[in-house]
XYZ file of C-alpha atoms in Angstrom:
506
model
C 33.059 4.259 11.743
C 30.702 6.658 10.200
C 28.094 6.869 8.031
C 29.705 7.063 4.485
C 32.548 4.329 4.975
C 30.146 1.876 6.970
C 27.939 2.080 3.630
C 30.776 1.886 1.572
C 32.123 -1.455 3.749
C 28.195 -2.966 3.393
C 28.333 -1.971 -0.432
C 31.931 -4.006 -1.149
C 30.776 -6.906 0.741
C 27.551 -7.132 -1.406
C 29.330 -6.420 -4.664
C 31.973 -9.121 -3.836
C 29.404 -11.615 -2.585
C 30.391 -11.482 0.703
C 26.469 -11.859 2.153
C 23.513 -10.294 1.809
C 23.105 -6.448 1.772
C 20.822 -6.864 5.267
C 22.834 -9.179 6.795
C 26.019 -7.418 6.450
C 23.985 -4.262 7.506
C 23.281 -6.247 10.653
C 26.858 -7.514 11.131
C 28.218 -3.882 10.931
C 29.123 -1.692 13.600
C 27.188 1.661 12.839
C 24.550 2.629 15.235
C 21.576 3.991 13.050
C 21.200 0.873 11.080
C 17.897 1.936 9.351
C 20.338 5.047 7.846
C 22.807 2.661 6.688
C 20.471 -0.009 4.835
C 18.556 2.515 2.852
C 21.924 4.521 2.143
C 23.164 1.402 0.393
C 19.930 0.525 -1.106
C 19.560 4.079 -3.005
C 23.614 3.727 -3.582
C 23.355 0.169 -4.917
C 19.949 1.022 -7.078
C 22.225 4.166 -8.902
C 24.995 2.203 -9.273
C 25.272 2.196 -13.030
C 24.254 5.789 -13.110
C 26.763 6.561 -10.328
C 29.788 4.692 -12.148
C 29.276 6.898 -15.296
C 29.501 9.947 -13.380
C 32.625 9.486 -11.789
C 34.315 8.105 -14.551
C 33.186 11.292 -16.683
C 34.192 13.543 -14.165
C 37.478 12.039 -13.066
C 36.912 11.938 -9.795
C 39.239 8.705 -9.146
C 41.957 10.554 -11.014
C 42.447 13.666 -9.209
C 41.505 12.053 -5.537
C 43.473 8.943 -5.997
C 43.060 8.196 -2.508
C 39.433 7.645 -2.782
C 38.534 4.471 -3.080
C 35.390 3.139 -5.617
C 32.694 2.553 -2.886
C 33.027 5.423 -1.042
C 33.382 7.422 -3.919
C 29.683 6.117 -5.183
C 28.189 6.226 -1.731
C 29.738 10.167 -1.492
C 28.545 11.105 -4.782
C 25.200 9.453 -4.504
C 24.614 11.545 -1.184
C 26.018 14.601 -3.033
C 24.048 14.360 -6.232
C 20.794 12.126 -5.311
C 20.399 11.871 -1.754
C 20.323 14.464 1.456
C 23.394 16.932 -0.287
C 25.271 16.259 3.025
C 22.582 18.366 5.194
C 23.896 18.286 8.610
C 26.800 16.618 8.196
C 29.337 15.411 5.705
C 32.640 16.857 7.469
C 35.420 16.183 5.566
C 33.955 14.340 2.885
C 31.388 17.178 2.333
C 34.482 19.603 1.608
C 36.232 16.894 -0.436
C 33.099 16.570 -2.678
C 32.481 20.227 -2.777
C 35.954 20.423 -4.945
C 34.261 18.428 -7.513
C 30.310 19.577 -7.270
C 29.954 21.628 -10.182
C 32.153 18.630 -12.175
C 29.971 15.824 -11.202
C 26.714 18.088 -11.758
C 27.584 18.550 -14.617
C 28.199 15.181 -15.727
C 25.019 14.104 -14.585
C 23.059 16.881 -16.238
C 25.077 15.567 -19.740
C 24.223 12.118 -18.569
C 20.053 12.829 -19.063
C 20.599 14.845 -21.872
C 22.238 12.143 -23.626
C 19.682 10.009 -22.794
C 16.638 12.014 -23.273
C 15.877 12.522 -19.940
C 14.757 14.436 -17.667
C 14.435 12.734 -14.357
C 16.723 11.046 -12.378
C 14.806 8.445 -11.957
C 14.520 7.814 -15.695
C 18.113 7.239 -15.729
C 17.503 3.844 -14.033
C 17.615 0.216 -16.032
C 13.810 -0.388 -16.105
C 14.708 -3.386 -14.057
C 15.703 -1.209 -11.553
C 12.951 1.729 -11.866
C 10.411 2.436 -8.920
C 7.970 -0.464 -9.244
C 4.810 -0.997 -6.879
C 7.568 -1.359 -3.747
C 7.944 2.136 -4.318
C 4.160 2.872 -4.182
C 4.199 1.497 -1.057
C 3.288 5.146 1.643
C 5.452 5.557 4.173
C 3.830 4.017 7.466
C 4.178 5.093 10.945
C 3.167 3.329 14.220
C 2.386 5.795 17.267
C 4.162 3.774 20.188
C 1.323 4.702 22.183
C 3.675 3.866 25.708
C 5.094 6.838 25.225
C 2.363 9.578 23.403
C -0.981 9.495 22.073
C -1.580 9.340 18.553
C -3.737 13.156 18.493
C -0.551 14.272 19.918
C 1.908 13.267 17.040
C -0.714 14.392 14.675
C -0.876 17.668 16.511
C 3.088 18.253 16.142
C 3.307 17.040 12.435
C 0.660 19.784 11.853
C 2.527 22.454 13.674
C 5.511 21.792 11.651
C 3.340 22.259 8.602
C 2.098 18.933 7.448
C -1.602 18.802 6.185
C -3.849 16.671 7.920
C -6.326 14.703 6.065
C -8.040 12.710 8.971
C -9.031 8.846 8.659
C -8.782 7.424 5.086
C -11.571 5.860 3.817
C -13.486 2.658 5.543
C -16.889 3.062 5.966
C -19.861 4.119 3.790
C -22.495 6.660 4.868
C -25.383 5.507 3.760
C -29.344 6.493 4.392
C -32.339 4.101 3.372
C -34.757 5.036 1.351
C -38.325 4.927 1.156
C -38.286 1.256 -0.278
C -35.376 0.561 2.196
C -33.152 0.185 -0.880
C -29.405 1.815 1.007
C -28.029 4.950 -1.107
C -24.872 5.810 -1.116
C -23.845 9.369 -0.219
C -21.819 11.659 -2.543
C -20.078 12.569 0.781
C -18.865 9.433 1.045
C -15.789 9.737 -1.210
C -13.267 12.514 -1.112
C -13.506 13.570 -4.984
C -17.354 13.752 -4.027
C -18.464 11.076 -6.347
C -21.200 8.595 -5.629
C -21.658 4.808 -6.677
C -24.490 2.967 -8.443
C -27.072 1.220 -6.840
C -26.008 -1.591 -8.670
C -22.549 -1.609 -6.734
C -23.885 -1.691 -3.536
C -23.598 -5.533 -3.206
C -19.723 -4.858 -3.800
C -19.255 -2.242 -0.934
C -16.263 -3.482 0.421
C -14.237 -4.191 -2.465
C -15.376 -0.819 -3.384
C -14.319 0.708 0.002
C -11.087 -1.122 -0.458
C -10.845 0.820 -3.729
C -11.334 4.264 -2.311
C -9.003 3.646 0.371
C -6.138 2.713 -1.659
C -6.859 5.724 -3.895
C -6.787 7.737 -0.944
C -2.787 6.295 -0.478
C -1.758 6.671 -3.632
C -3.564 10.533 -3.592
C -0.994 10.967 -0.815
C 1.506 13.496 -1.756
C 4.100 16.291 -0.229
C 3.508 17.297 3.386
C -0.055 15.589 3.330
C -0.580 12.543 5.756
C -3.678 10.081 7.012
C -4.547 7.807 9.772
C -5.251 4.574 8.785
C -8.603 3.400 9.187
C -7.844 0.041 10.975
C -5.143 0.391 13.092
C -5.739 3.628 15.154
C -2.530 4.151 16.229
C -1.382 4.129 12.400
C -0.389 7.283 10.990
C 0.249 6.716 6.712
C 2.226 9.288 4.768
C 3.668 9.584 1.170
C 6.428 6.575 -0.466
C 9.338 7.696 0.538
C 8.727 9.806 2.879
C 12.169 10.155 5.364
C 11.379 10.332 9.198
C 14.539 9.094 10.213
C 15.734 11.994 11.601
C 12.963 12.932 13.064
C 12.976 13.960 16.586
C 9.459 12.009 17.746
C 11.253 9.356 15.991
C 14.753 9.213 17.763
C 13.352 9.631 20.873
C 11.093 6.728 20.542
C 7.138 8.447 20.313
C 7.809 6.819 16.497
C 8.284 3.456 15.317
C 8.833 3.098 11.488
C 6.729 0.311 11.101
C 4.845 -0.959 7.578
C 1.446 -1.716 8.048
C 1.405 -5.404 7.364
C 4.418 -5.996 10.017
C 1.674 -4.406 12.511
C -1.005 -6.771 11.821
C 0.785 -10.053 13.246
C 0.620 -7.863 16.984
C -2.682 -6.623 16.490
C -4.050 -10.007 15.922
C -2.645 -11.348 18.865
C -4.183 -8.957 20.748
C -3.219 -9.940 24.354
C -5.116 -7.715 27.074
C -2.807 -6.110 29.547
C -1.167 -8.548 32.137
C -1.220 -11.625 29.646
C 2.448 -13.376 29.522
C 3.379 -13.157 26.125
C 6.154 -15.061 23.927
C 8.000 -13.432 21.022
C 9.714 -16.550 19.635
C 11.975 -15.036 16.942
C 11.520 -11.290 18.541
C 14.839 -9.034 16.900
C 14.710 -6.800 15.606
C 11.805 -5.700 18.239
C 9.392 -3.668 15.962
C 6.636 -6.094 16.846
C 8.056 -6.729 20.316
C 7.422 -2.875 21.473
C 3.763 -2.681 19.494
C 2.996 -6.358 21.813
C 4.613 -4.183 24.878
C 2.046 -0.905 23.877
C -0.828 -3.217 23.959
C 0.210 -4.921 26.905
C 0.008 -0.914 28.494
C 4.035 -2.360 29.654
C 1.445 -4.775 31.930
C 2.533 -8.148 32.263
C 5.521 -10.067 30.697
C 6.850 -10.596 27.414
C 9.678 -13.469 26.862
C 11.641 -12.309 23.946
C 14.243 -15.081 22.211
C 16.581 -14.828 19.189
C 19.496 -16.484 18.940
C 21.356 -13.717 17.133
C 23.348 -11.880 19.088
C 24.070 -8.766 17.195
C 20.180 -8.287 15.982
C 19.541 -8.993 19.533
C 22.056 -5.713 20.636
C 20.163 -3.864 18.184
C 16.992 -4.941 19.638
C 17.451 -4.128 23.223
C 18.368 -0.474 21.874
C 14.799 -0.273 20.298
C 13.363 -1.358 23.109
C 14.523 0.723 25.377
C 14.153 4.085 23.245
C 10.726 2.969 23.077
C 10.067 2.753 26.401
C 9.380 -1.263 26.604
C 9.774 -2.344 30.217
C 7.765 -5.643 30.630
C 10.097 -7.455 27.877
C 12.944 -10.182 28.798
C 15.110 -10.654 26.273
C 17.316 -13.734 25.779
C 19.434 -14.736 23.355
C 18.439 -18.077 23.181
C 17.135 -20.642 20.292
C 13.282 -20.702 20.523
C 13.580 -24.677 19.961
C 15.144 -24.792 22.957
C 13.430 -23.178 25.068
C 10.778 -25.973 26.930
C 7.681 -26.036 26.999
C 7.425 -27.374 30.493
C 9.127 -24.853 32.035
C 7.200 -23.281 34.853
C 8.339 -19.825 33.814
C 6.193 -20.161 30.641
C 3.127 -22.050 32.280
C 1.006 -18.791 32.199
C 2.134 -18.458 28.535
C -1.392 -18.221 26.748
C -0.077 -16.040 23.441
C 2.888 -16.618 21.071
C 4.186 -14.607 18.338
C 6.343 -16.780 16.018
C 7.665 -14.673 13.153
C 10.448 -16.726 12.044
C 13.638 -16.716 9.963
C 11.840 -16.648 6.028
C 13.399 -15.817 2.547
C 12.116 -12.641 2.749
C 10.507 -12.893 -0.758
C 7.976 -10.462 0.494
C 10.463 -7.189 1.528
C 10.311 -4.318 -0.491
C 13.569 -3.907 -0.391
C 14.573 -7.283 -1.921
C 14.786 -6.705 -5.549
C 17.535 -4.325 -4.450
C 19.188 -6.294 -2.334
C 19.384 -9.988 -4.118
C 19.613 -8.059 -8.405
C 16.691 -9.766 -9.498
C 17.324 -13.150 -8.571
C 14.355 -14.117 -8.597
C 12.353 -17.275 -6.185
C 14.561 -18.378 -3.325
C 16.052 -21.914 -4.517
C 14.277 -24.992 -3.870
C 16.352 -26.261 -1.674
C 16.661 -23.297 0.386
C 12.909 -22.914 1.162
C 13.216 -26.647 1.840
C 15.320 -25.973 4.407
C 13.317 -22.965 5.789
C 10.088 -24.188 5.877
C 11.747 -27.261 7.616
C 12.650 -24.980 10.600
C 9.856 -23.145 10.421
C 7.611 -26.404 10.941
C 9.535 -27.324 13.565
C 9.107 -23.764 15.236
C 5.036 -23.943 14.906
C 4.620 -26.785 16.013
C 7.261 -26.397 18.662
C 5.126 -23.702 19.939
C 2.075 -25.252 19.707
C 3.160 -27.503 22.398
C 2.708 -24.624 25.488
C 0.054 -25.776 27.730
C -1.288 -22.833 28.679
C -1.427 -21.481 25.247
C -4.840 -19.726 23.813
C -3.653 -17.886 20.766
C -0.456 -17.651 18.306
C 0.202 -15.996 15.713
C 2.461 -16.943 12.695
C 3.796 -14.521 9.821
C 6.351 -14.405 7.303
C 7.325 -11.900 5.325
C 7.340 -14.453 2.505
C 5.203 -14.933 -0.462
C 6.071 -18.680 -1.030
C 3.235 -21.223 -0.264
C 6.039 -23.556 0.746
C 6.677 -21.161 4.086
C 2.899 -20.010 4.298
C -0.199 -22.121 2.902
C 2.204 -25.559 3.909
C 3.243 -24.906 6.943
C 0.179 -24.414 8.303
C -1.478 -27.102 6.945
C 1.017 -29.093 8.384
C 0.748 -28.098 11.839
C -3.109 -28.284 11.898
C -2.762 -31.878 10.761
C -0.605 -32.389 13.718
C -2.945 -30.615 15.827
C -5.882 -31.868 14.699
C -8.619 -30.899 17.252
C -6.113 -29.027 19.309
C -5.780 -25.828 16.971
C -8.091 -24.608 14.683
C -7.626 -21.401 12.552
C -9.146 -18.525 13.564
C -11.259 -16.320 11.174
C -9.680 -12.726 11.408
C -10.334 -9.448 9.515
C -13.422 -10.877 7.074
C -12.841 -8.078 4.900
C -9.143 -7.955 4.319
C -8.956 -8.058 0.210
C -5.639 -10.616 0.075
C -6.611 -13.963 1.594
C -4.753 -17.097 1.839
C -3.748 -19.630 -1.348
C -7.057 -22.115 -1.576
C -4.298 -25.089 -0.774
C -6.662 -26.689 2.051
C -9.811 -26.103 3.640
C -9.844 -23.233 5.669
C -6.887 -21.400 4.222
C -9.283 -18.124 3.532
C -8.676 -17.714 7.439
C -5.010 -17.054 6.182
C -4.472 -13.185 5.207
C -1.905 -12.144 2.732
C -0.729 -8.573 1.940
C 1.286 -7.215 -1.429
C 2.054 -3.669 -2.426
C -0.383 -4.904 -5.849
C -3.791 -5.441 -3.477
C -2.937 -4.144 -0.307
C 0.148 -1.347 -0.697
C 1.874 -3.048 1.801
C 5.174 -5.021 2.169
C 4.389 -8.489 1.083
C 3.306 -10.514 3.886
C 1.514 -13.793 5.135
C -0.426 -14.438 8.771
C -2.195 -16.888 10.222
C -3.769 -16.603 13.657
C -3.971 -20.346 15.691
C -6.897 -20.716 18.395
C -7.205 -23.357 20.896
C -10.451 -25.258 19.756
C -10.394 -27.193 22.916
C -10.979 -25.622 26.798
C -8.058 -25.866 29.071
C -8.596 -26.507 32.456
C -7.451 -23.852 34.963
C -6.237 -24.732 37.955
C -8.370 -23.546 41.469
C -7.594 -20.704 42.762
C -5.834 -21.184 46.238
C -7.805 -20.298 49.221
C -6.499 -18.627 51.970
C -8.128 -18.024 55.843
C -9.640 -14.698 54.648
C -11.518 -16.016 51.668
C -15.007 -16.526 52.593
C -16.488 -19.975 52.753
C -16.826 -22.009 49.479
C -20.574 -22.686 49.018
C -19.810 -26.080 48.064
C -18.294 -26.640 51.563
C -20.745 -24.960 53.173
C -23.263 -27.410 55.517
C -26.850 -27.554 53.790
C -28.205 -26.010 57.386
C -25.733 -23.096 56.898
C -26.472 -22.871 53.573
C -29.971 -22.533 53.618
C -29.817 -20.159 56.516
C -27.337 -17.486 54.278
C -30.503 -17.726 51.492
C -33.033 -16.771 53.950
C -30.828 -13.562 55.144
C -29.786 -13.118 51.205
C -34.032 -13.285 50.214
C -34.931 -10.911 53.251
C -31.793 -8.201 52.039
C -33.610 -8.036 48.284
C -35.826 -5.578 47.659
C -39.167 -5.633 47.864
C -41.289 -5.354 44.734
């Protein structure tokens, strides 16, 4: 199936209730399933606009063998999206019949309306909001380039560099020690006050955000935490890329990023992914990991799981087992998982977070009651599920949520259980969006919205074992030397004496 029908067989099963616009996405067939979600999105955000077109131009009439969806998803790509660049085949020449029609239609449509934009054509409840704010982040997948590498190409295909966005203040002292802020601090060359100098990093915050939202055209930045990080204009499309399909490019926002980063296992650690698909954070735990060591990747869907193992291996992951398994059941006893010592559990959440959902869910609004009921229910169960791995040091637990009944309460429930076990850890001091002041402690929590952060929205909270687990000795074998607690006290003293007369002499 190609492009233009699967989107047109995603966009009928959302219009007819069938499921939701991502799951059906996941449940199709089409390869490039990143193409076909934001194909529908764009389709199903134009519908209106889309519906009066056609009708005005006939288009039904004279190709009565073109059915409504495709029609919309066709004349979306035609009048609003890529114009059928590359592609199109038959529908491209079907379309072309009608072009001048339909552009003409549309061009009616905004004068009508006193318009002059297409994006003004949009119900304000469907306009651009701060999820469209949101710059287009890219993850270097390090396994496979190096991040002055795919800055080098994207400036040899005539993209502007602008370095590292904003994070740090040059400052020099004074001759009363008072700090002064530089007017090379700040890219428009302005300075601050003395008076704001107590405020520096909300201030910093500032100037990096206006450095995002500066972002425009063929301009780009690297992001000043995450080094690997590249951040370029909203809606800026690198699908096609070629660093991107062959895997030097994971399209990656930068809160999903933070929940690996955190974790932070050095190479060789044996890492758990709990509720891994679709993989982005699997292959960033996999470039940290330098592909050294072992990552234990479950989800019991089997189609996100296909999609997965795709990802994976176009980015070059080969430390990471994948089974399609339920993380619930997978025991904690098991000796396969006894040098387990960090977990990533990003589980199944309402998504209230996404970007994408006011598109996909029509302004529905909160999840029900009853349905965050039920997910926080399973994701208590995961954390504390996970919490039960001996060997375990470090987890960390995200949602893309924004509801304190996945975040703030989970938690809180699992340190309760945990009590003296787990403690949170304090992470990123400086991070502007911290967690809901629900317990004691929950400023450890970090939260991220395209409002404070320009991010998808987001919750994390990084678990650390407060208590030391023992480590079992290391087995001896006839070449290790001698023990010096099983060495006789003659012996002993007698290695000393030739240790003292080797030092030298002073």
């Amino acid at each position: 199936m190609g492009l233009y029908a699967a989107a047109a067989a995603v966009l009928a099963g959302v219009e007819s209730r069938q499921g939701s616009l991502k799951g059906l996405v996941y449940s199709s067939n089409f390869q490039n399933l990143k193409q076909l979600y934001a194909l529908v999105c764009e389709t199903q955000r134009y519908s209106a606009v889309l519906d009066a077109v056609i009708a005005s131009a006939g288009l039904l009439r004279a190709e009565k063998k073109l059915r409504p969806h495709l029609a919309k998803v066709l004349v979306y790509e035609l009048l609003l999206g890529k114009g059928f660049r590359g592609g199109g085949g038959r529908w491209k020449a079907l379309l072309g019949r009608h072009q001048a029609r339909l552009k003409a239609e549309l061009a009616r449509l905004k004068v009508h309306r006193g318009v002059s934009r297409n994006e003004d054509l949009l119900q304000e409840s469907s306009r651009p909001g701060q999820a469209y704010q949101v710059p287009r982040f890219v993850r270097v997948n390090t396994l496979k380039t190096r991040p002055e590498d795919a800055i080098d190409y994207f400036k040899r295909q005539g993209f502007s560099y602008q370095g590292r966005a904003s994070s740090v203040c040059y400052v020099r002292p004074c001759l009363c020690h008072v700090p002064v802020v530089s007017k090379q601090t700040f890219r428009n060359g302005s300075s601050l006050p003395l008076c704001w100098f107590k405020a520096l990093p909300q201030v910093l915050r500032l100037v990096y955000l206006e450095d995002l939202r500066a972002l425009k055209g063929q301009h780009f930045l690297l992001d000043p935490l995450l080094p690997e990080l590249l951040v370029f204009p909203a809606q800026t499309d690198l699908h096609e890329h070629p660093l991107y399909r062959a895997g030097h490019l994971i399209l990656q926002d930068k809160a999903s990023c933070l929940p690996a980063m955190l974790l932070s296992p050095p190479p060789g650690s044996h890492v758990i992914d709990a509720c891994a698909a679709p993989g982005n954070k699997t292959s960033y735990i996999a470039a940290l990991l330098k592909n050294q060591g072992k990552i234990f990747a479950f989800d019991q869907d089997a189609k996100r799981l296909a999609a997965m193992a795709t990802l994976v291996a176009r980015a070059g992951v080969s430390c990471c087992e994948l089974a399609e398994k339920d993380f619930l059941t997978v025991s904690p006893s098991d000796q396969r998982y006894s040098q387990v010592q960090y977990i990533l559990l990003d589980p199944s959440c309402s998504g209230s977070g996404m970007l994408s959902r006011q598109l996909e869910e029509h302004g529905e609004g909160t999840p029900s009651k009853e349905r965050l009921q039920a997910l926080a229910g399973f994701q208590q169960r995961a954390l504390c599920h996970a919490l039960r791995f001996p060997s375990l040091q470090r987890l960390v637990y995200s949602t893309c949520s924004l509801c304190q009944e996945e975040n703030e309460d989970v938690v809180q429930e699992a340190l309760q259980h945990n009590s003296g076990t787990f403690r949170l850890a304090p992470v990123l001091p400086t991070w502007p969006h911290r967690g809901l002041s629900t317990f004691p402690g929950s400023e450890h929590c970090l939260r991220a919205s395209p409002e404070t952060t320009l991010t998808g929205g987001f919750f994390i909270a990084v678990f650390e074992r407060a208590e030391v687990v023992p480590t079992p000795a290391p087995q001896t074998d006839a070449m290790d030397p001698e023990p010096l607690s099983q060495v006789p006290k003659r012996k002993r003293r007698r290695k000393a004496a030739v240790g003292a007369s080797m030092q030298p002499s002073t």
